[in-house]
Coordinates of C-alpha atoms in Angstrom, one line a residue:
Chain A
M1 CA 0.0 0.0 0.0
H2 CA 2.7 2.4 1.1
R3 CA 4.8 1.5 -2.0
I4 CA 1.8 2.1 -4.3
T5 CA 1.1 5.6 -3.0
K6 CA 4.8 6.4 -3.4
I7 CA 4.9 5.2 -7.0
T8 CA 1.7 7.1 -7.8
G9 CA 3.4 10.2 -6.3
Y10 CA 6.4 9.9 -8.5
V11 CA 4.3 9.3 -11.6
A12 CA 2.2 12.4 -10.8
I13 CA 5.3 14.5 -10.3
I14 CA 6.7 13.4 -13.6
L15 CA 3.5 14.3 -15.4
V16 CA 3.3 17.7 -13.9
V17 CA 7.0 18.4 -14.7
L18 CA 6.5 17.2 -18.2
S19 CA 3.8 19.7 -18.8
F20 CA 5.9 22.5 -17.3
N21 CA 8.8 21.4 -19.5
F22 CA 6.5 21.8 -22.5
F23 CA 4.8 25.1 -21.8
L24 CA 7.6 27.1 -20.0
P25 CA 10.0 27.4 -22.9
R26 CA 7.1 28.5 -25.2
L27 CA 6.4 31.4 -22.8
M28 CA 9.8 32.9 -23.6
P29 CA 9.8 35.7 -26.1
G30 CA 10.9 34.7 -29.6
D31 CA 10.7 31.3 -31.3
P32 CA 13.3 28.8 -32.7
L33 CA 13.1 30.4 -36.2
S34 CA 14.3 33.8 -35.0
F35 CA 17.7 32.2 -34.1
L36 CA 17.9 29.5 -36.7
T37 CA 19.4 31.6 -39.4
G38 CA 21.7 33.6 -37.2
A39 CA 23.1 33.8 -33.7
P40 CA 21.5 36.2 -31.3
G41 CA 23.2 39.5 -31.3
M42 CA 24.4 39.1 -34.8
D43 CA 25.0 42.3 -36.7
M44 CA 23.0 41.4 -39.7
P45 CA 20.1 39.1 -38.8
I46 CA 18.8 37.3 -41.8
V47 CA 15.1 38.1 -42.4
L48 CA 12.9 35.2 -43.5
D49 CA 10.1 35.9 -45.9
E50 CA 6.6 34.7 -44.9
E51 CA 6.6 31.7 -47.2
T52 CA 9.9 30.2 -46.0
R53 CA 8.9 30.9 -42.5
A54 CA 5.6 29.1 -42.9
K55 CA 7.4 26.2 -44.5
L56 CA 9.9 25.9 -41.7
L57 CA 7.1 26.1 -39.1
T58 CA 5.3 23.2 -40.8
Y59 CA 8.6 21.3 -41.1
Y60 CA 9.2 21.4 -37.4
G61 CA 5.5 20.9 -36.5
L62 CA 5.3 24.3 -34.9
D63 CA 2.3 25.4 -36.9
K64 CA -0.1 22.9 -35.2
P65 CA -2.2 24.0 -32.4
L66 CA -0.5 23.9 -29.0
S67 CA -2.7 21.2 -27.7
Q68 CA -1.8 19.0 -30.7
Q69 CA 1.9 19.7 -30.1
F70 CA 1.5 18.8 -26.5
Y71 CA -0.3 15.6 -27.4
D72 CA 2.4 14.7 -29.9
Y73 CA 5.1 15.4 -27.4
M74 CA 3.6 13.3 -24.6
L75 CA 2.9 10.5 -27.1
G76 CA 6.5 10.7 -28.3
I77 CA 7.9 10.4 -24.8
L78 CA 5.8 7.3 -24.2
H79 CA 7.5 5.8 -27.3
G80 CA 10.9 6.9 -26.1
D81 CA 11.0 9.6 -28.9
L82 CA 12.2 12.9 -27.5
G83 CA 11.8 14.8 -30.8
W84 CA 14.2 16.4 -33.3
S85 CA 16.5 19.2 -32.2
I86 CA 15.8 22.3 -34.3
Y87 CA 19.2 23.9 -33.8
H88 CA 21.4 20.9 -34.0
N89 CA 19.3 19.2 -36.6
A90 CA 19.7 15.8 -35.0
P91 CA 17.5 13.5 -32.8
V92 CA 17.3 15.0 -29.3
S93 CA 18.0 11.6 -27.7
D94 CA 21.3 11.2 -29.5
I95 CA 22.5 14.7 -28.5
L96 CA 21.5 14.1 -24.9
I97 CA 23.1 10.7 -24.6
G98 CA 26.4 12.2 -26.0
A99 CA 26.3 15.0 -23.5
L100 CA 24.9 13.0 -20.5
K101 CA 28.1 10.8 -20.1
W102 CA 30.1 14.0 -19.5
T103 CA 27.7 15.5 -17.1
L104 CA 27.3 12.2 -15.2
L105 CA 31.1 12.1 -14.9
L106 CA 31.4 15.7 -13.8
V107 CA 28.4 15.7 -11.4
G108 CA 29.0 12.2 -10.2
T109 CA 32.6 12.8 -9.2
S110 CA 32.0 16.2 -7.7
T111 CA 28.9 15.1 -5.8
A112 CA 30.7 12.1 -4.3
L113 CA 33.7 14.2 -3.4
Y114 CA 31.7 17.1 -1.8
M115 CA 29.4 14.8 0.1
V116 CA 32.2 12.7 1.6
L117 CA 34.4 15.7 2.3
G118 CA 31.6 17.9 3.6
I119 CA 30.2 15.1 5.9
L120 CA 33.6 14.2 7.3
L121 CA 34.8 17.8 7.8
G122 CA 31.4 18.7 9.3
A123 CA 31.6 15.8 11.8
I124 CA 35.2 16.6 12.8
S125 CA 34.3 20.2 13.1
A126 CA 31.4 19.6 15.4
W127 CA 33.3 17.1 17.5
N128 CA 35.9 19.8 18.2
R129 CA 33.4 22.5 18.7
G130 CA 35.0 25.8 19.5
G131 CA 38.5 24.4 19.0
K132 CA 41.0 25.6 16.4
S133 CA 40.1 23.0 13.8
D134 CA 36.4 23.9 14.1
V135 CA 36.9 27.6 13.7
G136 CA 39.4 27.1 10.9
L137 CA 37.2 24.8 8.9
L138 CA 34.1 27.0 9.6
V139 CA 35.7 30.2 8.4
S140 CA 37.6 28.8 5.4
L141 CA 34.8 26.6 4.1
L142 CA 32.2 29.2 4.4
S143 CA 34.3 31.9 2.7
I144 CA 35.3 29.8 -0.3
G145 CA 31.8 28.3 -0.5
S146 CA 30.3 31.8 -0.9
F147 CA 31.9 32.4 -4.3
P148 CA 29.4 31.8 -7.1
P149 CA 30.6 28.8 -9.1
F150 CA 30.9 30.7 -12.4
F151 CA 33.2 33.3 -10.8
L152 CA 35.3 30.6 -9.1
G153 CA 35.5 28.8 -12.5
M154 CA 36.7 31.9 -14.3
L155 CA 39.2 32.6 -11.5
F156 CA 40.6 29.1 -11.9
I157 CA 40.9 29.4 -15.6
I158 CA 42.8 32.6 -15.3
L159 CA 45.0 31.3 -12.6
F160 CA 45.6 27.7 -13.4
S161 CA 45.2 27.6 -17.1
V162 CA 46.2 31.0 -18.4
K163 CA 48.9 32.1 -15.9
L164 CA 50.3 28.8 -14.6
N165 CA 49.3 26.7 -17.6
L166 CA 48.7 23.7 -15.3
F167 CA 45.3 22.6 -16.5
P168 CA 43.3 22.9 -19.7
A169 CA 40.9 25.8 -19.9
F170 CA 38.1 24.1 -21.8
G171 CA 36.6 20.9 -23.1
A172 CA 36.5 17.4 -21.7
Q173 CA 39.2 15.9 -23.9
T174 CA 42.1 17.2 -25.9
P175 CA 40.8 17.8 -29.4
F176 CA 42.0 15.6 -32.3
M177 CA 44.2 13.5 -30.0
G178 CA 44.7 9.9 -30.8
Y179 CA 45.0 7.9 -27.7
S180 CA 47.4 5.0 -27.7
S181 CA 46.0 3.4 -24.6
L182 CA 42.9 3.4 -22.4
L183 CA 45.1 4.7 -19.6
E184 CA 46.2 7.7 -21.6
E185 CA 42.6 8.5 -22.5
A186 CA 41.5 8.2 -18.9
S187 CA 44.2 10.5 -17.7
D188 CA 43.4 13.1 -20.3
I189 CA 39.8 13.0 -19.2
L190 CA 40.7 13.4 -15.6
Y191 CA 43.1 16.2 -16.5
H192 CA 40.2 18.0 -18.1
L193 CA 37.8 17.1 -15.3
F194 CA 40.0 18.5 -12.5
L195 CA 39.2 22.2 -12.7
P196 CA 35.4 22.0 -13.3
A197 CA 35.0 19.3 -10.7
T198 CA 37.0 21.3 -8.2
T199 CA 34.9 24.3 -8.9
L200 CA 31.7 22.4 -8.2
V201 CA 33.1 20.7 -5.1
I202 CA 34.2 24.0 -3.6
S203 CA 31.0 25.8 -4.3
H204 CA 28.9 23.0 -2.8
I205 CA 31.0 21.7 0.1
G206 CA 30.1 24.6 2.4
G207 CA 26.4 23.7 2.5
V208 CA 26.8 20.1 3.3
Y209 CA 29.6 20.9 5.8
L210 CA 27.3 23.3 7.7
L211 CA 24.4 20.9 7.6
M212 CA 26.5 18.0 9.0
R213 CA 28.1 20.2 11.6
N214 CA 24.7 21.4 12.9
S215 CA 23.3 17.9 12.8
M216 CA 26.3 16.5 14.6
L217 CA 26.1 19.2 17.3
N218 CA 22.5 18.1 18.0
V219 CA 23.6 14.5 18.2
I220 CA 26.6 15.2 20.5
G221 CA 24.1 16.3 23.1
E222 CA 22.2 13.1 23.0
D223 CA 22.1 10.7 25.9
Y224 CA 23.3 7.7 23.9
I225 CA 26.6 9.5 23.2
L226 CA 27.1 9.7 26.9
T227 CA 26.2 6.0 27.2
A228 CA 28.9 5.1 24.7
R229 CA 31.4 7.2 26.5
A230 CA 30.4 5.6 29.8
K231 CA 31.2 2.2 28.2
G232 CA 34.8 3.4 27.7
M233 CA 34.6 3.7 23.9
A234 CA 37.2 5.9 22.3
E235 CA 36.1 9.4 21.1
W236 CA 36.9 8.6 17.4
Y237 CA 34.9 5.4 17.6
I238 CA 31.9 7.2 19.2
M239 CA 32.0 9.8 16.6
R240 CA 32.1 7.3 13.8
K241 CA 29.8 4.6 15.1
H242 CA 27.4 6.3 17.3
A243 CA 27.2 9.9 16.2
M244 CA 27.6 10.0 12.5
K245 CA 25.0 7.5 11.6
N246 CA 22.4 9.5 13.5
A247 CA 23.6 12.8 12.2
L248 CA 23.4 11.5 8.6
L249 CA 19.6 11.0 8.9
P250 CA 18.6 14.6 8.2
I251 CA 21.5 15.1 5.8
T252 CA 20.3 12.4 3.3
T253 CA 17.1 14.4 2.6
M254 CA 19.0 17.6 2.3
I255 CA 21.5 16.2 -0.1
A256 CA 18.6 15.0 -2.4
L257 CA 17.1 18.4 -2.2
R258 CA 20.4 20.0 -3.1
T259 CA 20.7 18.0 -6.3
G260 CA 18.6 20.7 -8.0
F261 CA 21.1 23.4 -6.9
M262 CA 23.9 21.1 -8.1
I263 CA 22.4 21.0 -11.6
G264 CA 22.0 24.8 -11.6
G265 CA 25.7 25.1 -10.7
T266 CA 26.6 22.6 -13.3
I267 CA 25.0 24.6 -16.1
L268 CA 27.2 27.6 -15.2
V269 CA 30.3 25.6 -14.7
E270 CA 29.9 23.6 -17.9
T271 CA 29.4 26.8 -19.8
V272 CA 32.4 28.5 -18.3
F273 CA 34.7 25.5 -19.0
A274 CA 33.0 24.8 -22.3
Y275 CA 32.4 21.3 -21.0
P276 CA 30.3 19.3 -23.4
G277 CA 27.6 18.2 -20.9
V278 CA 23.9 18.5 -20.5
G279 CA 24.3 21.9 -18.7
R280 CA 26.0 23.6 -21.6
L281 CA 23.5 21.9 -24.0
L282 CA 20.7 23.4 -21.9
F283 CA 22.3 26.8 -22.0
D284 CA 22.5 26.7 -25.8
A285 CA 19.0 25.3 -26.1
V286 CA 17.6 28.2 -24.1
T287 CA 19.6 30.7 -26.2
Y288 CA 18.3 29.3 -29.5
R289 CA 14.8 28.5 -28.3
D290 CA 15.3 24.9 -29.3
Y291 CA 12.0 23.6 -27.7
P292 CA 12.5 19.9 -28.3
L293 CA 16.1 19.9 -26.9
L294 CA 15.0 22.0 -24.0
Q295 CA 12.2 19.6 -23.2
G296 CA 14.6 16.7 -23.5
A297 CA 17.2 18.3 -21.2
F298 CA 14.6 19.2 -18.6
L299 CA 13.3 15.7 -18.7
I300 CA 16.7 14.3 -18.0
I301 CA 17.2 16.7 -15.1
T302 CA 13.8 15.9 -13.7
L303 CA 14.5 12.2 -13.8
V304 CA 17.9 12.8 -12.1
I305 CA 16.3 14.8 -9.3
I306 CA 13.5 12.2 -8.8
A307 CA 16.1 9.4 -8.8
A308 CA 18.1 11.3 -6.2
N309 CA 15.0 11.6 -4.0
F310 CA 14.3 7.9 -4.5
V311 CA 17.8 7.0 -3.5
A312 CA 17.6 9.3 -0.4
D313 CA 14.4 7.5 0.6
M314 CA 16.1 4.1 0.3
V315 CA 19.2 5.2 2.1
Y316 CA 17.1 6.8 4.9
V317 CA 15.4 3.5 5.5
Q318 CA 18.8 1.7 5.6
L319 CA 20.1 4.2 8.2
D320 CA 17.1 4.4 10.4
P321 CA 15.7 1.0 11.6
R322 CA 12.6 2.8 13.0
L323 CA 11.3 3.4 9.4
R324 CA 11.6 -0.2 8.3
H325 CA 8.2 -2.0 7.8
D326 CA 8.4 -5.7 7.9
Chain B
M1 CA 35.5 -3.7 55.1
T2 CA 37.9 -2.0 52.7
T3 CA 37.3 1.3 51.0
L4 CA 36.7 1.0 47.2
L5 CA 36.3 4.6 46.3
E6 CA 37.2 7.7 48.4
I7 CA 36.3 11.2 47.2
T8 CA 38.0 14.1 48.9
S9 CA 36.9 17.7 48.6
L10 CA 35.7 17.2 45.0
K11 CA 34.8 20.3 43.1
T12 CA 33.2 20.2 39.7
W13 CA 32.7 23.7 38.3
F14 CA 31.5 24.8 34.9
P15 CA 32.6 28.3 33.8
T16 CA 29.8 29.8 31.8
R17 CA 29.1 33.3 30.4
D18 CA 26.8 34.0 33.3
G19 CA 29.2 32.9 36.0
I20 CA 30.7 29.7 37.4
V21 CA 28.2 26.9 37.9
K22 CA 29.3 25.2 41.1
A23 CA 27.6 21.9 40.5
V24 CA 29.7 19.9 43.0
N25 CA 31.3 21.9 45.8
A26 CA 33.8 20.3 48.2
V27 CA 32.2 16.9 48.5
D28 CA 33.7 14.1 50.6
L29 CA 32.4 10.6 50.2
K30 CA 33.5 7.1 50.7
I31 CA 32.2 3.9 49.2
E32 CA 33.2 0.6 50.8
E33 CA 33.4 -2.7 48.9
K34 CA 29.9 -4.1 48.3
E35 CA 28.4 -1.1 49.9
K36 CA 25.2 0.4 48.3
L37 CA 25.3 4.1 48.9
G38 CA 22.3 6.3 48.1
L39 CA 22.8 9.8 46.9
I40 CA 19.6 11.7 47.2
G41 CA 18.6 15.2 46.5
E42 CA 16.4 17.4 44.3
T43 CA 16.8 17.9 40.6
G44 CA 19.7 20.4 40.1
S45 CA 21.4 19.5 43.4
G46 CA 24.5 18.3 41.5
K47 CA 24.1 14.6 42.3
S48 CA 24.2 13.5 38.6
I49 CA 27.3 15.7 38.0
L50 CA 28.9 14.1 41.1
G51 CA 28.3 10.7 39.6
M52 CA 29.6 11.7 36.2
S53 CA 32.7 13.4 37.7
I54 CA 33.9 10.1 39.2
I55 CA 34.6 8.7 35.7
R56 CA 34.9 12.2 34.1
L57 CA 32.0 11.5 31.8
F58 CA 32.2 14.8 29.9
H59 CA 32.7 15.7 26.3
S60 CA 36.4 16.5 25.6
S61 CA 35.6 20.0 24.4
A62 CA 33.4 20.8 27.5
K63 CA 34.8 23.5 29.7
I64 CA 35.0 22.0 33.2
N65 CA 37.2 22.4 36.3
I66 CA 37.4 19.3 38.4
E67 CA 39.5 19.5 41.6
G68 CA 40.0 17.3 44.6
K69 CA 40.8 13.6 44.8
I70 CA 38.9 10.5 43.7
V71 CA 40.9 7.5 44.9
Y72 CA 39.7 4.2 43.4
K73 CA 41.7 1.1 44.5
G74 CA 44.6 3.3 45.4
K75 CA 44.6 5.3 42.1
D76 CA 43.6 8.9 42.0
L77 CA 41.2 8.9 39.0
L78 CA 41.6 12.7 38.5
R79 CA 45.3 12.2 37.9
L80 CA 44.7 9.7 35.1
S81 CA 45.0 10.6 31.4
E82 CA 41.9 10.4 29.2
E83 CA 43.3 7.2 27.8
E84 CA 43.7 5.6 31.2
I85 CA 40.3 6.7 32.5
R86 CA 38.7 5.2 29.4
K87 CA 40.0 1.8 30.5
I88 CA 38.2 2.2 33.8
R89 CA 35.0 3.4 32.3
G90 CA 32.6 0.5 31.7
K91 CA 35.2 -2.0 32.9
E92 CA 35.9 -1.1 36.5
I93 CA 33.2 1.5 37.1
A94 CA 30.1 1.3 35.0
M95 CA 27.4 3.9 34.8
I96 CA 23.7 3.4 34.2
L97 CA 22.4 6.7 32.9
Q98 CA 19.0 8.1 33.4
N99 CA 16.4 8.0 30.6
P100 CA 16.7 4.5 29.1
A101 CA 14.5 5.8 26.3
T102 CA 17.2 8.2 25.0
S103 CA 20.3 6.5 26.4
L104 CA 20.2 3.7 23.9
N105 CA 21.4 4.5 20.3
P106 CA 18.3 4.2 18.2
V107 CA 20.1 3.1 15.0
L108 CA 22.2 0.2 16.5
K109 CA 21.0 -3.2 17.6
V110 CA 20.7 -3.6 21.4
G111 CA 22.9 -6.7 21.3
D112 CA 25.7 -4.8 19.4
Q113 CA 25.5 -1.9 21.9
I114 CA 26.2 -4.4 24.7
A115 CA 28.8 -6.4 22.8
E116 CA 30.9 -3.4 21.8
A117 CA 32.0 -2.8 25.4
I118 CA 32.8 -6.5 25.9
Q119 CA 34.8 -6.5 22.7
L120 CA 36.7 -3.4 23.8
H121 CA 37.5 -4.3 27.4
Q122 CA 37.7 -8.1 27.3
R123 CA 39.4 -8.3 23.9
L124 CA 36.9 -10.9 22.7
A125 CA 36.2 -11.5 19.0
K126 CA 33.0 -10.1 17.7
R127 CA 31.2 -13.4 17.7
A128 CA 32.1 -14.3 21.3
A129 CA 31.2 -10.7 22.4
S130 CA 27.8 -11.1 20.8
E131 CA 27.2 -14.4 22.6
K132 CA 28.2 -12.8 25.9
A133 CA 25.8 -9.9 25.2
V134 CA 23.0 -12.5 24.8
E135 CA 24.0 -14.0 28.2
M136 CA 23.9 -10.5 29.7
L137 CA 20.4 -9.9 28.4
E138 CA 19.4 -13.3 29.8
A139 CA 20.9 -12.3 33.2
V140 CA 18.7 -9.3 33.4
K141 CA 15.7 -11.5 32.6
I142 CA 14.8 -10.4 29.1
P143 CA 12.7 -13.1 27.5
A144 CA 14.0 -14.7 24.3
P145 CA 17.4 -12.9 24.7
D146 CA 18.9 -14.2 21.5
K147 CA 16.1 -12.7 19.5
M148 CA 16.0 -9.5 21.4
A149 CA 19.7 -8.9 21.0
N150 CA 19.1 -8.5 17.3
K151 CA 16.3 -5.9 17.8
Y152 CA 16.6 -2.1 17.9
P153 CA 15.8 0.0 21.0
H154 CA 12.4 1.1 19.6
E155 CA 11.3 -2.5 19.7
F156 CA 11.9 -2.7 23.5
S157 CA 9.4 -1.6 26.1
G158 CA 10.4 1.0 28.7
G159 CA 11.2 -1.6 31.4
M160 CA 13.1 -3.7 28.9
K161 CA 15.2 -0.7 27.9
E162 CA 16.1 -0.2 31.5
R163 CA 17.0 -3.9 31.8
A164 CA 19.2 -3.5 28.7
M165 CA 20.9 -0.5 30.3
I166 CA 21.6 -2.6 33.3
A167 CA 22.9 -5.5 31.2
M168 CA 25.2 -3.0 29.4
A169 CA 26.6 -1.8 32.8
L170 CA 27.2 -5.4 34.0
A171 CA 28.7 -6.6 30.8
C172 CA 32.3 -6.2 31.8
D173 CA 31.8 -7.2 35.5
P174 CA 32.6 -3.8 37.1
S175 CA 33.4 -3.4 40.8
L176 CA 31.3 -0.2 41.1
I177 CA 28.1 0.7 39.4
I178 CA 26.9 4.3 39.4
A179 CA 23.2 4.2 38.8
D180 CA 21.7 7.6 37.9
E181 CA 18.0 7.5 38.6
P182 CA 17.5 4.1 37.0
T183 CA 13.9 4.0 38.1
K184 CA 12.8 7.3 36.7
G185 CA 9.8 7.2 34.5
L186 CA 9.0 3.6 35.1
D187 CA 5.5 2.6 36.4
V188 CA 5.3 1.1 39.9
T189 CA 5.3 -2.6 39.1
I190 CA 8.1 -2.3 36.6
K191 CA 10.0 -0.1 39.0
M192 CA 9.9 -2.7 41.8
Q193 CA 11.1 -5.4 39.3
V194 CA 14.0 -3.2 38.3
V195 CA 14.8 -2.5 42.0
K196 CA 14.8 -6.2 42.7
L197 CA 17.0 -6.9 39.7
L198 CA 19.5 -4.2 40.8
R199 CA 19.7 -5.6 44.2
E200 CA 20.3 -9.1 42.8
V201 CA 23.0 -8.1 40.3
T202 CA 24.9 -5.8 42.8
K203 CA 25.2 -8.4 45.6
Q204 CA 28.9 -8.8 44.9
R205 CA 29.5 -5.2 43.9
S206 CA 29.4 -1.6 45.2
M207 CA 26.8 0.8 43.9
L208 CA 26.3 4.5 44.0
F209 CA 22.6 4.9 43.7
I210 CA 21.6 8.4 42.6
T211 CA 17.9 9.0 43.0
H212 CA 15.2 11.4 44.3
D213 CA 12.9 8.4 45.0
L214 CA 13.4 7.9 48.7
G215 CA 11.2 4.7 48.7
V216 CA 13.5 3.1 46.2
A217 CA 16.6 4.3 48.1
A218 CA 15.3 2.7 51.3
E219 CA 14.9 -0.6 49.4
V220 CA 18.4 -0.7 47.9
C221 CA 20.9 1.3 50.0
D222 CA 23.0 0.6 53.1
N223 CA 23.8 4.3 53.6
I224 CA 22.4 7.5 52.3
A225 CA 24.1 10.8 51.5
V226 CA 21.8 13.8 51.1
M227 CA 22.9 16.4 48.7
Y228 CA 21.8 20.1 48.5
A229 CA 23.0 22.8 46.2
G230 CA 26.3 21.1 45.3
E231 CA 27.3 19.8 48.8
L232 CA 26.4 17.0 51.2
V233 CA 24.2 18.1 54.1
E234 CA 23.7 14.7 55.8
Y235 CA 25.1 11.3 55.8
A236 CA 23.9 8.3 57.8
K237 CA 22.8 4.7 57.7
T238 CA 19.6 4.4 55.7
E239 CA 17.6 3.5 58.8
D240 CA 18.8 6.6 60.6
I241 CA 18.0 8.9 57.8
F242 CA 14.4 7.7 57.8
K243 CA 14.0 7.4 61.6
N244 CA 16.0 10.3 62.7
P245 CA 16.6 12.8 60.0
L246 CA 18.7 15.7 61.5
H247 CA 19.1 18.3 58.8
P248 CA 16.0 20.5 58.2
Y249 CA 16.4 19.8 54.5
T250 CA 16.3 16.1 55.0
Q251 CA 13.3 16.4 57.3
G252 CA 11.6 18.6 54.7
F253 CA 12.5 16.1 51.9
L254 CA 10.9 13.3 53.9
N255 CA 7.8 15.3 54.8
S256 CA 7.3 15.9 51.1
L257 CA 6.7 12.2 50.6
P258 CA 3.0 11.3 49.9
E259 CA 2.9 8.9 52.9
R260 CA 4.1 11.6 55.2
G261 CA 1.7 14.3 54.2
L262 CA 3.0 15.6 50.9
K263 CA 4.2 18.9 52.4
P264 CA 6.6 20.6 50.0
I265 CA 9.7 22.5 51.2
R266 CA 8.9 26.2 50.7
G267 CA 10.9 28.2 48.1
M268 CA 13.1 27.0 45.3
S269 CA 16.5 25.3 45.2
P270 CA 19.1 28.0 44.7
S271 CA 20.9 28.7 41.4
L272 CA 24.3 27.0 41.4
I273 CA 25.8 30.2 40.0
N274 CA 24.6 32.5 42.9
L275 CA 24.8 30.4 46.0
P276 CA 23.4 32.0 49.2
D277 CA 26.0 33.0 51.8
G278 CA 26.2 31.1 55.0
C279 CA 24.2 27.9 55.1
R280 CA 23.1 27.2 51.5
F281 CA 19.7 26.1 52.9
H282 CA 18.9 29.1 55.2
P283 CA 16.5 31.0 52.9
R284 CA 14.2 28.0 52.9
C285 CA 14.8 26.8 56.4
D286 CA 12.2 27.1 59.2
Y287 CA 14.8 27.0 61.9
A288 CA 17.2 29.5 60.4
T289 CA 18.7 32.1 62.8
G290 CA 20.8 35.2 62.1
I291 CA 24.1 33.3 62.2
C292 CA 22.9 30.9 59.4
K293 CA 23.0 33.8 57.0
T294 CA 26.7 34.4 57.5
R295 CA 28.3 31.3 58.7
H296 CA 28.7 28.3 56.5
P297 CA 28.4 25.1 58.6
E298 CA 30.9 22.2 58.3
M299 CA 29.9 18.5 58.1
A300 CA 30.1 17.2 61.7
E301 CA 29.6 13.8 63.2
I302 CA 26.8 13.8 65.7
G303 CA 27.4 10.2 66.6
N304 CA 27.5 6.6 65.3
G305 CA 28.4 7.5 61.8
H306 CA 25.7 10.1 61.5
F307 CA 27.0 13.3 59.9
V308 CA 25.1 16.6 59.4
R309 CA 26.0 20.0 58.1
C310 CA 23.8 22.3 60.2
L311 CA 24.5 25.0 62.8
L312 CA 21.6 23.6 65.0
Y313 CA 23.9 20.8 65.9
D314 CA 27.0 22.8 66.1
R315 CA 28.5 22.6 69.6
S316 CA 31.4 25.0 69.0

């Protein structure tokens, strides 16, 4: 019963989000055709005559009534067809799949890193409340965390790519490079991943760190921590075994909710580093009013956020025996 | 009888922004081997802090000043390093904390919570420690102990949680048990079962029994120390405390029992930051005279091991 309501909930959310994904882009001023023949801000926009315009609209199915377009779109999704990108002139699903692997790599590594680091540092900080390590961590993580990711990214590019020439400034791989081995390819990818991932980690670690620190501070005052200490357990052991598991309970939900922010940050960071992921694709799709691509990208993001919440639900039950139904 | 634990002029002070909280203020106390000593007093009299001070059960970053001497089996516990006192905690001196509902970790199995101490102090393998934990649960009369060891605290009833706490304290066979209000919040029938169990399992041990439940203290304790505002005000055999209470506070405490008329002591216990001058109890005392406001009485023996801190009995 419980499971059924949950699944119904997810389905309802997906339906609502799908409708939003369809209608919101169409509320923006302009349409795909205004940008098809020239980039925005171009000196000499090419003016289409009425006949060509009408033909193009028919070609992309944009002349049909909105309700018909919506129906086609929903039907397409049910068949796994995400439509045809107007700007890229290719199937949306192909474009998305190509970009998705890079985004998953970038978001996956940085999420794993900022979560593990933020949780550990938050726990250590709370355990030494008021001590040197606590104040040091608090001040440094909060100050670096308050830089907006795009600014941090540009700073890194100027410093590490342009001035010091340590890391590449853009892309996910060195263009036109023939790899002689898998190892060489992997190291090139990691080399390109370093700056954008670091940017994301730094701009997100502060939030998780603070959450974990607060959560730990609450747990430290609990009676069962005293019980563990009365048994003679070592401080480090108490922190790890008794405190962290309890402190993680509220964090799991928060992390799932933060996935949305993470994606927002990714769009900016991918754009700054010209990283060929879904974020940059989305940025371009907005710029060129590429409705089908926008819908596709939004769909992916929605699914990722829902998946993150689903995982958080599962993890929560694993962490807290009180929520298990036998 | 030999002395197991001797506390001399123990002070536990907490410096705070509002002033120094003098939770324990120059307490002398002795516990013999196999003695059950009751420590009674109101909430906020410092009795729990006294119990916790013995094994320094405070978070490492807490700001605390502990002074005096706590000699256990010839060693001054206050001189031990954190590492050394950890080897005493749970092994030599175990503590049963108040509130079994919150004192067990909600996300760990009860059996594992008992086994971890056994594993630590007796250097047993995980498997052997788990088996020992089941034995401990059996010893405190938890039905189907092997099944219950694999359950989480929320699957235990209130009385069973208290039993689990007792099992945890007994796990490493300590010489001294500090029980901090173990019967708090239990209903009467369960309470009497827990008291009976405590008496049984402490036959061969010493116990410092912290409570404000005088009825329970009478059942369990050989001697009773009465604490008020951070210091001891009376110490005697349990029988003498009940039959012949000397300190006006002890008398008032006894008179507040339902069977003795439910008469409360007037006023409130003082803040441990701003202690009254002279006798700490004088603002609430019916017998207070002028000198009580200025002179702080010392603990004096009135006879036959009966000590009291009150100017009414001062012969000097």
